[in-house]
Amino acid sequence: MSRGIIEKALSGFYYVNTGTRMVACRARGRFRKEKISPLVGDWVQVQELSDGSGSVEAIEPRKCAFLRPAVANIDQLVVIVSQAVPVSDPYLIDRVCAIAELKGCGVVICINKCDLESGESLEELYCRVGYPTVQVSAETGEGMEKLYELISGKLSAFTGNSGVGKSSILNRLHPSLGIETRAVSEKLGRGRHTTRHVELFRLNERTLVVDTPGFSSFDTAELNLELKKALPETFRDFAPYRDACQFVGCSHTKEKGCAVLRALEEGKIARSRHESYMRLYEELKGLKEWEAKGKEKS
Ligand SMILES: Nc1nc2c(ncn2[C@@H]2O[C@H](COP(=O)(O)OP(=O)(O)OP(=O)(O)O)[C@@H](O)[C@H]2O)c(=O)[nH]1
Ligand SMILES: [Mg+2]
Ligand SMILES: [Zn+2]
């Protein structure tokens, strides 16, 4: 048995780096039964077979795990956003941030395509929220040093909607990677992603980055009861006010004496952030009943 890290997941194969070689592995049937999928970033035990392939026998306990992007054990999510086409939806940015907060995973906001459109207002917004934020251009190379500093020595996953330039930025950071990228106009309609699998790249020995397919507004995989319960805590810009609400268990949506709403009125919390909160709150509201119904059926 040898130990390694999964660096790529593609067409049912997991590519495990054992330190000496890359082994293409199938996962044992047992994982499917237990509804656990190995993820890129997982440390695993591998049984090497005589034909050079292998099988994933065990997954070591995870520091954190995400369904979308499908990665494990990352130190931080780097949310790549753009003010140029395709413009990122603030709600999707905030949703990703909330999910990362829930899992105790770091967040970096990286505003790309600043050669086309200034990302200044977004930079100011997310700095105020409390996230490390950087403006870059994969085209001109602007901001790449600062981004490199933010990811250096860490395992990061790039995420963001399709076409914002996740793969382009990685290529700029490490030109020899030669990852496929494609002009937004060449993407054939909705839901076409250029990057279709999750893969880990090594920028240097200590700096690892996972490229992932773009996410969409339809992904609800991570919207669960756990997030529903902890939602206010996943908005770190609400933290200074939450304890001052008049009612215990205040939902910060409409209550009288809500300190979060007061801070919003006073301009201390950004409107777009509270709008995202309201939308997530609404999306998560019906979750319990739906789950209960599911249980009744079975
Ligand atoms: N002008 C400009 N164009 C960029 C920049 N970054 C990326 N692009 C272009 O945007 C298009 C999409 O870039 P990709 O790197 O494929 O985007 P992606 O986020 O990896 O997309 P998916 O893999 O589909 O999720 C390509 O044509 C890039 O050349 C930038 O900073 N400035
Ligand atoms: Mg890509
Ligand atoms: Zn409140």
mmCIF file of C-alpha atoms and ligand atoms in Angstrom:
data_model
loop_
_atom_site.group_PDB
_atom_site.id
_atom_site.type_symbol
_atom_site.label_atom_id
_atom_site.label_comp_id
_atom_site.label_asym_id
_atom_site.label_seq_id
_atom_site.Cartn_x
_atom_site.Cartn_y
_atom_site.Cartn_z
ATOM 1 C CA MET A 1 0.000 0.000 0.000
ATOM 2 C CA SER A 2 1.306 3.484 -0.757
ATOM 3 C CA ARG A 3 0.184 6.933 0.288
ATOM 4 C CA GLY A 4 -0.426 9.832 -2.055
ATOM 5 C CA ILE A 5 -2.511 12.880 -2.885
ATOM 6 C CA ILE A 6 -5.183 12.949 -5.570
ATOM 7 C CA GLU A 7 -4.148 15.561 -8.126
ATOM 8 C CA LYS A 8 -6.714 15.009 -10.845
ATOM 9 C CA ALA A 9 -10.186 13.473 -11.188
ATOM 10 C CA LEU A 10 -11.299 12.650 -14.700
ATOM 11 C CA SER A 11 -13.740 10.142 -16.216
ATOM 12 C CA GLY A 12 -13.900 7.929 -13.163
ATOM 13 C CA PHE A 13 -10.137 7.863 -12.636
ATOM 14 C CA TYR A 14 -8.270 9.442 -9.763
ATOM 15 C CA TYR A 15 -4.674 10.365 -10.465
ATOM 16 C CA VAL A 16 -2.685 9.879 -7.307
ATOM 17 C CA ASN A 17 0.781 11.357 -6.834
ATOM 18 C CA THR A 18 2.672 8.944 -4.562
ATOM 19 C CA GLY A 19 5.809 11.035 -4.573
ATOM 20 C CA THR A 20 7.519 8.721 -7.014
ATOM 21 C CA ARG A 21 4.908 8.448 -9.739
ATOM 22 C CA MET A 22 1.359 9.250 -10.814
ATOM 23 C CA VAL A 23 -0.974 6.266 -10.464
ATOM 24 C CA ALA A 24 -4.301 6.188 -12.320
ATOM 25 C CA CYS A 25 -6.739 4.702 -9.842
ATOM 26 C CA ARG A 26 -10.309 3.538 -9.662
ATOM 27 C CA ALA A 27 -12.132 4.002 -6.380
ATOM 28 C CA ARG A 28 -13.259 0.866 -4.606
ATOM 29 C CA GLY A 29 -16.963 0.087 -4.818
ATOM 30 C CA ARG A 30 -17.233 0.484 -1.084
ATOM 31 C CA PHE A 31 -16.949 4.280 -1.423
ATOM 32 C CA ARG A 32 -19.934 4.410 -3.701
ATOM 33 C CA LYS A 33 -21.985 2.457 -1.198
ATOM 34 C CA GLU A 34 -20.939 4.801 1.572
ATOM 35 C CA LYS A 35 -21.694 7.788 -0.688
ATOM 36 C CA ILE A 36 -18.182 9.167 -0.287
ATOM 37 C CA SER A 37 -16.339 10.264 -3.408
ATOM 38 C CA PRO A 38 -12.603 10.730 -3.346
ATOM 39 C CA LEU A 39 -11.744 14.362 -4.106
ATOM 40 C CA VAL A 40 -8.791 16.197 -5.561
ATOM 41 C CA GLY A 41 -6.713 17.192 -2.521
ATOM 42 C CA ASP A 42 -7.511 13.981 -0.635
ATOM 43 C CA TRP A 43 -4.678 12.024 0.935
ATOM 44 C CA VAL A 44 -5.349 8.392 0.158
ATOM 45 C CA GLN A 45 -4.006 4.875 0.514
ATOM 46 C CA VAL A 46 -3.458 3.238 -2.824
ATOM 47 C CA GLN A 47 -3.084 -0.404 -3.779
ATOM 48 C CA GLU A 48 -0.836 -0.555 -6.827
ATOM 49 C CA LEU A 49 -1.766 -3.264 -9.313
ATOM 50 C CA SER A 50 0.504 -5.262 -11.603
ATOM 51 C CA ASP A 51 -0.680 -3.420 -14.738
ATOM 52 C CA GLY A 52 0.554 -0.098 -13.330
ATOM 53 C CA SER A 53 -2.880 1.182 -12.365
ATOM 54 C CA GLY A 54 -4.187 1.231 -8.824
ATOM 55 C CA SER A 55 -7.174 1.412 -6.559
ATOM 56 C CA VAL A 56 -8.012 3.937 -3.878
ATOM 57 C CA GLU A 57 -8.469 1.889 -0.711
ATOM 58 C CA ALA A 58 -8.872 4.530 1.975
ATOM 59 C CA ILE A 59 -9.312 8.271 2.329
ATOM 60 C CA GLU A 60 -7.611 10.019 5.227
ATOM 61 C CA PRO A 61 -9.678 12.374 7.413
ATOM 62 C CA ARG A 62 -10.261 15.710 5.693
ATOM 63 C CA LYS A 63 -9.565 19.212 6.927
ATOM 64 C CA CYS A 64 -12.464 20.400 4.784
ATOM 65 C CA ALA A 65 -14.360 19.258 1.696
ATOM 66 C CA PHE A 66 -16.427 20.972 -0.957
ATOM 67 C CA LEU A 67 -18.899 19.523 -3.433
ATOM 68 C CA ARG A 68 -18.528 22.478 -5.816
ATOM 69 C CA PRO A 69 -15.770 22.874 -6.552
ATOM 70 C CA ALA A 70 -15.079 19.223 -5.751
ATOM 71 C CA VAL A 71 -11.926 19.584 -3.644
ATOM 72 C CA ALA A 72 -10.682 18.611 -0.208
ATOM 73 C CA ASN A 73 -8.136 19.914 2.270
ATOM 74 C CA ILE A 74 -7.662 23.323 0.705
ATOM 75 C CA ASP A 75 -6.409 26.216 2.807
ATOM 76 C CA GLN A 76 -8.381 28.789 0.868
ATOM 77 C CA LEU A 77 -10.780 29.402 -1.959
ATOM 78 C CA VAL A 78 -9.630 32.070 -4.377
ATOM 79 C CA VAL A 79 -12.848 33.484 -5.779
ATOM 80 C CA ILE A 80 -12.039 34.838 -9.227
ATOM 81 C CA VAL A 81 -14.483 37.500 -10.334
ATOM 82 C CA SER A 82 -14.749 39.924 -13.215
ATOM 83 C CA GLN A 83 -16.346 43.293 -13.884
ATOM 84 C CA ALA A 84 -15.841 42.748 -17.637
ATOM 85 C CA VAL A 85 -17.779 40.120 -19.631
ATOM 86 C CA PRO A 86 -18.810 37.733 -18.160
ATOM 87 C CA VAL A 87 -19.660 40.023 -15.222
ATOM 88 C CA SER A 88 -19.774 38.103 -11.942
ATOM 89 C CA ASP A 89 -23.058 38.012 -10.050
ATOM 90 C CA PRO A 90 -22.490 39.449 -6.539
ATOM 91 C CA TYR A 91 -24.927 36.906 -5.135
ATOM 92 C CA LEU A 92 -22.816 34.008 -6.402
ATOM 93 C CA ILE A 93 -19.672 35.591 -4.970
ATOM 94 C CA ASP A 94 -21.307 35.987 -1.567
ATOM 95 C CA ARG A 95 -22.759 32.482 -1.668
ATOM 96 C CA VAL A 96 -19.325 30.960 -2.237
ATOM 97 C CA CYS A 97 -17.880 33.094 0.561
ATOM 98 C CA ALA A 98 -20.612 31.965 2.969
ATOM 99 C CA ILE A 99 -20.011 28.297 2.152
ATOM 100 C CA ALA A 100 -16.267 28.711 2.671
ATOM 101 C CA GLU A 101 -16.849 30.450 6.015
ATOM 102 C CA LEU A 102 -19.081 27.603 7.140
ATOM 103 C CA LYS A 103 -16.261 25.155 6.478
ATOM 104 C CA GLY A 104 -13.630 27.290 8.150
ATOM 105 C CA CYS A 105 -11.830 27.727 4.870
ATOM 106 C CA GLY A 106 -10.031 30.946 3.916
ATOM 107 C CA VAL A 107 -11.256 33.254 1.152
ATOM 108 C CA VAL A 108 -9.337 35.479 -1.234
ATOM 109 C CA ILE A 109 -11.172 37.710 -3.710
ATOM 110 C CA CYS A 110 -9.322 38.130 -6.996
ATOM 111 C CA ILE A 111 -10.784 40.590 -9.506
ATOM 112 C CA ASN A 112 -9.548 39.706 -12.978
ATOM 113 C CA LYS A 113 -9.679 41.492 -16.344
ATOM 114 C CA CYS A 114 -8.807 44.842 -14.783
ATOM 115 C CA ASP A 115 -7.234 45.754 -18.155
ATOM 116 C CA LEU A 116 -10.804 45.888 -19.511
ATOM 117 C CA GLU A 117 -12.824 47.119 -16.529
ATOM 118 C CA SER A 118 -11.651 48.588 -13.241
ATOM 119 C CA GLY A 119 -12.400 46.389 -10.268
ATOM 120 C CA GLU A 120 -11.947 49.216 -7.807
ATOM 121 C CA SER A 121 -15.471 49.254 -6.400
ATOM 122 C CA LEU A 122 -15.424 45.476 -5.836
ATOM 123 C CA GLU A 123 -11.982 45.708 -4.296
ATOM 124 C CA GLU A 124 -13.167 48.325 -1.847
ATOM 125 C CA LEU A 125 -16.314 46.342 -1.053
ATOM 126 C CA TYR A 126 -14.582 43.062 -0.231
ATOM 127 C CA CYS A 127 -11.709 44.730 1.604
ATOM 128 C CA ARG A 128 -14.309 46.247 3.882
ATOM 129 C CA VAL A 129 -15.964 42.873 4.352
ATOM 130 C CA GLY A 130 -12.595 41.654 5.559
ATOM 131 C CA TYR A 131 -11.214 39.484 2.769
ATOM 132 C CA PRO A 132 -7.784 39.791 1.196
ATOM 133 C CA THR A 133 -8.610 41.284 -2.204
ATOM 134 C CA VAL A 134 -6.492 41.826 -5.281
ATOM 135 C CA GLN A 135 -7.038 43.234 -8.775
ATOM 136 C CA VAL A 136 -5.246 41.420 -11.562
ATOM 137 C CA SER A 137 -5.110 40.997 -15.299
ATOM 138 C CA ALA A 138 -4.147 37.666 -16.803
ATOM 139 C CA GLU A 139 -3.726 39.597 -20.041
ATOM 140 C CA THR A 140 -1.142 42.180 -18.906
ATOM 141 C CA GLY A 141 0.167 40.458 -15.784
ATOM 142 C CA GLU A 142 -0.852 43.321 -13.540
ATOM 143 C CA GLY A 143 -1.313 42.347 -9.892
ATOM 144 C CA MET A 144 0.186 38.883 -10.324
ATOM 145 C CA GLU A 145 2.890 39.458 -7.714
ATOM 146 C CA LYS A 146 0.356 40.359 -5.070
ATOM 147 C CA LEU A 147 -1.783 37.347 -5.988
ATOM 148 C CA TYR A 148 1.284 35.131 -5.800
ATOM 149 C CA GLU A 149 1.985 36.423 -2.298
ATOM 150 C CA LEU A 150 -1.552 35.576 -1.225
ATOM 151 C CA ILE A 151 -1.346 31.986 -2.453
ATOM 152 C CA SER A 152 2.293 31.277 -1.684
ATOM 153 C CA GLY A 153 2.884 28.292 0.595
ATOM 154 C CA LYS A 154 -0.765 27.285 0.488
ATOM 155 C CA LEU A 155 -3.133 24.890 -1.206
ATOM 156 C CA SER A 156 -5.721 27.074 -2.935
ATOM 157 C CA ALA A 157 -8.632 26.305 -5.230
ATOM 158 C CA PHE A 158 -9.613 28.773 -7.940
ATOM 159 C CA THR A 159 -13.342 29.118 -8.312
ATOM 160 C CA GLY A 160 -15.690 31.539 -10.063
ATOM 161 C CA ASN A 161 -18.162 31.641 -12.919
ATOM 162 C CA SER A 162 -17.150 30.284 -16.291
ATOM 163 C CA GLY A 163 -15.031 32.631 -18.410
ATOM 164 C CA VAL A 164 -13.713 34.902 -15.652
ATOM 165 C CA GLY A 165 -10.198 33.669 -16.372
ATOM 166 C CA LYS A 166 -9.318 31.074 -13.736
ATOM 167 C CA SER A 167 -7.218 29.000 -16.121
ATOM 168 C CA SER A 168 -5.738 32.108 -17.769
ATOM 169 C CA ILE A 169 -4.488 33.375 -14.406
ATOM 170 C CA LEU A 170 -2.878 30.013 -13.662
ATOM 171 C CA ASN A 171 -1.164 30.047 -17.024
ATOM 172 C CA ARG A 172 0.106 33.553 -16.286
ATOM 173 C CA LEU A 173 1.442 32.474 -12.889
ATOM 174 C CA HIS A 174 3.156 29.473 -14.442
ATOM 175 C CA PRO A 175 3.341 29.710 -18.246
ATOM 176 C CA SER A 176 4.593 26.146 -18.710
ATOM 177 C CA LEU A 177 1.298 24.728 -17.411
ATOM 178 C CA GLY A 178 -0.375 25.438 -20.763
ATOM 179 C CA ILE A 179 -3.925 24.944 -19.504
ATOM 180 C CA GLU A 180 -6.669 25.207 -22.102
ATOM 181 C CA THR A 181 -8.590 28.507 -22.129
ATOM 182 C CA ARG A 182 -11.218 29.763 -24.511
ATOM 183 C CA ALA A 183 -12.712 33.126 -25.491
ATOM 184 C CA VAL A 184 -16.055 33.780 -23.862
ATOM 185 C CA SER A 185 -17.619 34.350 -27.286
ATOM 186 C CA GLU A 186 -16.534 30.874 -28.398
ATOM 187 C CA LYS A 187 -18.247 29.172 -25.516
ATOM 188 C CA LEU A 188 -21.284 27.581 -27.050
ATOM 189 C CA GLY A 189 -24.209 28.752 -25.016
ATOM 190 C CA ARG A 190 -24.986 28.382 -21.375
ATOM 191 C CA GLY A 191 -23.301 25.754 -19.294
ATOM 192 C CA ARG A 192 -20.317 25.209 -21.569
ATOM 193 C CA HIS A 193 -17.178 25.194 -19.545
ATOM 194 C CA THR A 194 -13.696 25.189 -20.989
ATOM 195 C CA THR A 195 -12.274 23.512 -17.898
ATOM 196 C CA ARG A 196 -14.229 20.332 -17.328
ATOM 197 C CA HIS A 197 -12.307 18.588 -14.619
ATOM 198 C CA VAL A 198 -10.643 19.435 -11.346
ATOM 199 C CA GLU A 199 -6.853 19.390 -11.360
ATOM 200 C CA LEU A 200 -4.123 20.373 -8.955
ATOM 201 C CA PHE A 201 -1.082 22.246 -10.246
ATOM 202 C CA ARG A 202 2.214 22.891 -8.471
ATOM 203 C CA LEU A 203 3.556 26.423 -8.874
ATOM 204 C CA ASN A 204 6.443 25.481 -6.608
ATOM 205 C CA GLU A 205 7.026 22.830 -3.961
ATOM 206 C CA ARG A 206 4.903 24.579 -1.365
ATOM 207 C CA THR A 207 2.393 26.415 -3.544
ATOM 208 C CA LEU A 208 -0.414 24.344 -4.976
ATOM 209 C CA VAL A 209 -3.437 25.552 -6.902
ATOM 210 C CA VAL A 210 -6.483 23.602 -8.039
ATOM 211 C CA ASP A 211 -8.175 24.715 -11.254
ATOM 212 C CA THR A 212 -11.879 23.915 -11.373
ATOM 213 C CA PRO A 213 -14.774 24.245 -13.829
ATOM 214 C CA GLY A 214 -16.817 27.440 -13.503
ATOM 215 C CA PHE A 215 -19.826 27.307 -11.225
ATOM 216 C CA SER A 216 -23.341 28.360 -12.062
ATOM 217 C CA SER A 217 -26.325 29.840 -10.285
ATOM 218 C CA PHE A 218 -28.050 26.472 -10.489
ATOM 219 C CA ASP A 219 -25.653 24.777 -8.100
ATOM 220 C CA THR A 220 -27.498 24.215 -4.884
ATOM 221 C CA ALA A 221 -25.408 21.253 -3.742
ATOM 222 C CA GLU A 222 -23.928 23.091 -0.781
ATOM 223 C CA LEU A 223 -27.152 24.680 0.394
ATOM 224 C CA ASN A 224 -27.910 22.499 3.387
ATOM 225 C CA LEU A 225 -29.363 22.671 6.874
ATOM 226 C CA GLU A 226 -25.965 23.327 8.369
ATOM 227 C CA LEU A 227 -25.641 26.505 6.319
ATOM 228 C CA LYS A 228 -29.204 27.447 7.165
ATOM 229 C CA LYS A 229 -28.449 27.264 10.896
ATOM 230 C CA ALA A 230 -25.186 29.193 10.734
ATOM 231 C CA LEU A 231 -26.084 31.670 7.980
ATOM 232 C CA PRO A 232 -25.644 34.957 9.919
ATOM 233 C CA GLU A 233 -22.231 33.827 11.156
ATOM 234 C CA THR A 234 -21.055 33.196 7.596
ATOM 235 C CA PHE A 235 -21.365 36.918 6.797
ATOM 236 C CA ARG A 236 -18.312 38.227 8.579
ATOM 237 C CA ASP A 237 -19.244 41.863 7.974
ATOM 238 C CA PHE A 238 -22.320 41.351 10.196
ATOM 239 C CA ALA A 239 -20.207 40.212 13.148
ATOM 240 C CA PRO A 240 -19.681 43.595 14.844
ATOM 241 C CA TYR A 241 -23.453 44.167 15.010
ATOM 242 C CA ARG A 242 -25.075 40.753 15.497
ATOM 243 C CA ASP A 243 -24.852 40.721 19.277
ATOM 244 C CA ALA A 244 -26.555 44.102 19.592
ATOM 245 C CA CYS A 245 -29.867 43.009 18.063
ATOM 246 C CA GLN A 246 -32.845 43.452 20.343
ATOM 247 C CA PHE A 247 -34.109 39.888 20.000
ATOM 248 C CA VAL A 248 -32.212 36.684 20.580
ATOM 249 C CA GLY A 249 -32.361 34.623 17.400
ATOM 250 C CA CYS A 250 -32.896 37.736 15.250
ATOM 251 C CA SER A 251 -32.890 36.720 11.591
ATOM 252 C CA HIS A 252 -31.607 40.152 10.483
ATOM 253 C CA THR A 253 -34.222 40.276 7.741
ATOM 254 C CA LYS A 254 -36.990 42.523 9.074
ATOM 255 C CA GLU A 255 -36.968 42.655 12.886
ATOM 256 C CA LYS A 256 -37.398 45.822 14.868
ATOM 257 C CA GLY A 257 -34.292 46.641 16.846
ATOM 258 C CA CYS A 258 -32.048 44.673 14.489
ATOM 259 C CA ALA A 259 -28.544 46.084 14.731
ATOM 260 C CA VAL A 260 -27.535 44.542 11.405
ATOM 261 C CA LEU A 261 -30.363 46.354 9.598
ATOM 262 C CA ARG A 262 -29.403 49.557 11.397
ATOM 263 C CA ALA A 263 -25.800 49.156 10.232
ATOM 264 C CA LEU A 264 -27.138 48.602 6.718
ATOM 265 C CA GLU A 265 -29.140 51.842 6.876
ATOM 266 C CA GLU A 266 -26.095 53.671 8.177
ATOM 267 C CA GLY A 267 -24.061 52.391 5.238
ATOM 268 C CA LYS A 268 -21.747 50.310 7.423
ATOM 269 C CA ILE A 269 -22.802 47.101 5.686
ATOM 270 C CA ALA A 270 -22.904 47.062 1.883
ATOM 271 C CA ARG A 271 -26.353 46.803 0.335
ATOM 272 C CA SER A 272 -25.307 44.049 -2.066
ATOM 273 C CA ARG A 273 -24.062 41.928 0.838
ATOM 274 C CA HIS A 274 -27.333 42.162 2.691
ATOM 275 C CA GLU A 275 -29.251 41.462 -0.521
ATOM 276 C CA SER A 276 -27.200 38.278 -0.954
ATOM 277 C CA TYR A 277 -27.931 37.380 2.651
ATOM 278 C CA MET A 278 -31.678 37.841 2.090
ATOM 279 C CA ARG A 279 -31.592 35.717 -1.031
ATOM 280 C CA LEU A 280 -29.682 32.919 0.675
ATOM 281 C CA TYR A 281 -32.028 33.162 3.640
ATOM 282 C CA GLU A 282 -35.008 32.702 1.312
ATOM 283 C CA GLU A 283 -33.363 29.836 -0.584
ATOM 284 C CA LEU A 284 -32.561 28.035 2.645
ATOM 285 C CA LYS A 285 -35.869 28.716 4.354
ATOM 286 C CA GLY A 286 -37.815 25.876 2.801
ATOM 287 C CA LEU A 287 -35.066 23.324 3.302
ATOM 288 C CA LYS A 288 -36.319 21.614 6.443
ATOM 289 C CA GLU A 289 -39.815 20.893 5.180
ATOM 290 C CA TRP A 290 -38.446 19.591 1.935
ATOM 291 C CA GLU A 291 -36.097 17.211 3.746
ATOM 292 C CA ALA A 292 -38.876 16.035 6.024
ATOM 293 C CA LYS A 293 -41.038 15.286 2.991
ATOM 294 C CA GLY A 294 -38.188 13.286 1.459
ATOM 295 C CA LYS A 295 -37.964 11.229 4.612
ATOM 296 C CA GLU A 296 -41.697 10.507 4.693
ATOM 297 C CA LYS A 297 -41.541 8.984 1.263
ATOM 298 C CA SER A 298 -38.798 6.478 2.001
HETATM 299 N N1 LIG B 1 -8.721 41.029 -21.571
HETATM 300 C C1 LIG B 1 -8.590 40.003 -20.750
HETATM 301 N N2 LIG B 1 -9.033 38.794 -21.101
HETATM 302 C C2 LIG B 1 -8.885 37.764 -20.234
HETATM 303 C C3 LIG B 1 -8.269 37.941 -18.968
HETATM 304 N N3 LIG B 1 -8.274 36.752 -18.325
HETATM 305 C C4 LIG B 1 -8.840 35.869 -19.150
HETATM 306 N N4 LIG B 1 -9.214 36.463 -20.306
HETATM 307 C C5 LIG B 1 -9.901 35.801 -21.429
HETATM 308 O O1 LIG B 1 -11.141 35.297 -20.980
HETATM 309 C C6 LIG B 1 -11.461 34.088 -21.664
HETATM 310 C C7 LIG B 1 -11.833 32.994 -20.681
HETATM 311 O O2 LIG B 1 -10.716 32.642 -19.899
HETATM 312 P P1 LIG B 1 -10.547 31.213 -19.211
HETATM 313 O O3 LIG B 1 -9.225 31.251 -18.508
HETATM 314 O O4 LIG B 1 -10.791 30.112 -20.185
HETATM 315 O O5 LIG B 1 -11.737 31.258 -18.148
HETATM 316 P P2 LIG B 1 -12.102 30.168 -17.029
HETATM 317 O O6 LIG B 1 -12.533 30.935 -15.825
HETATM 318 O O7 LIG B 1 -10.985 29.213 -16.829
HETATM 319 O O8 LIG B 1 -13.379 29.449 -17.672
HETATM 320 P P3 LIG B 1 -13.940 27.945 -17.395
HETATM 321 O O9 LIG B 1 -12.798 27.007 -17.520
HETATM 322 O O10 LIG B 1 -14.986 27.750 -18.437
HETATM 323 O O11 LIG B 1 -14.544 27.964 -16.012
HETATM 324 C C8 LIG B 1 -10.225 33.765 -22.516
HETATM 325 O O12 LIG B 1 -10.463 34.200 -23.843
HETATM 326 C C9 LIG B 1 -9.131 34.587 -21.897
HETATM 327 O O13 LIG B 1 -8.142 34.956 -22.826
HETATM 328 C C10 LIG B 1 -7.809 39.266 -18.624
HETATM 329 O O14 LIG B 1 -7.290 39.532 -17.549
HETATM 330 N N5 LIG B 1 -8.001 40.240 -19.556
HETATM 331 MG MG MG B 2 -10.854 27.189 -17.033
HETATM 332 ZN ZN ZN B 3 -30.643 41.353 13.719
#
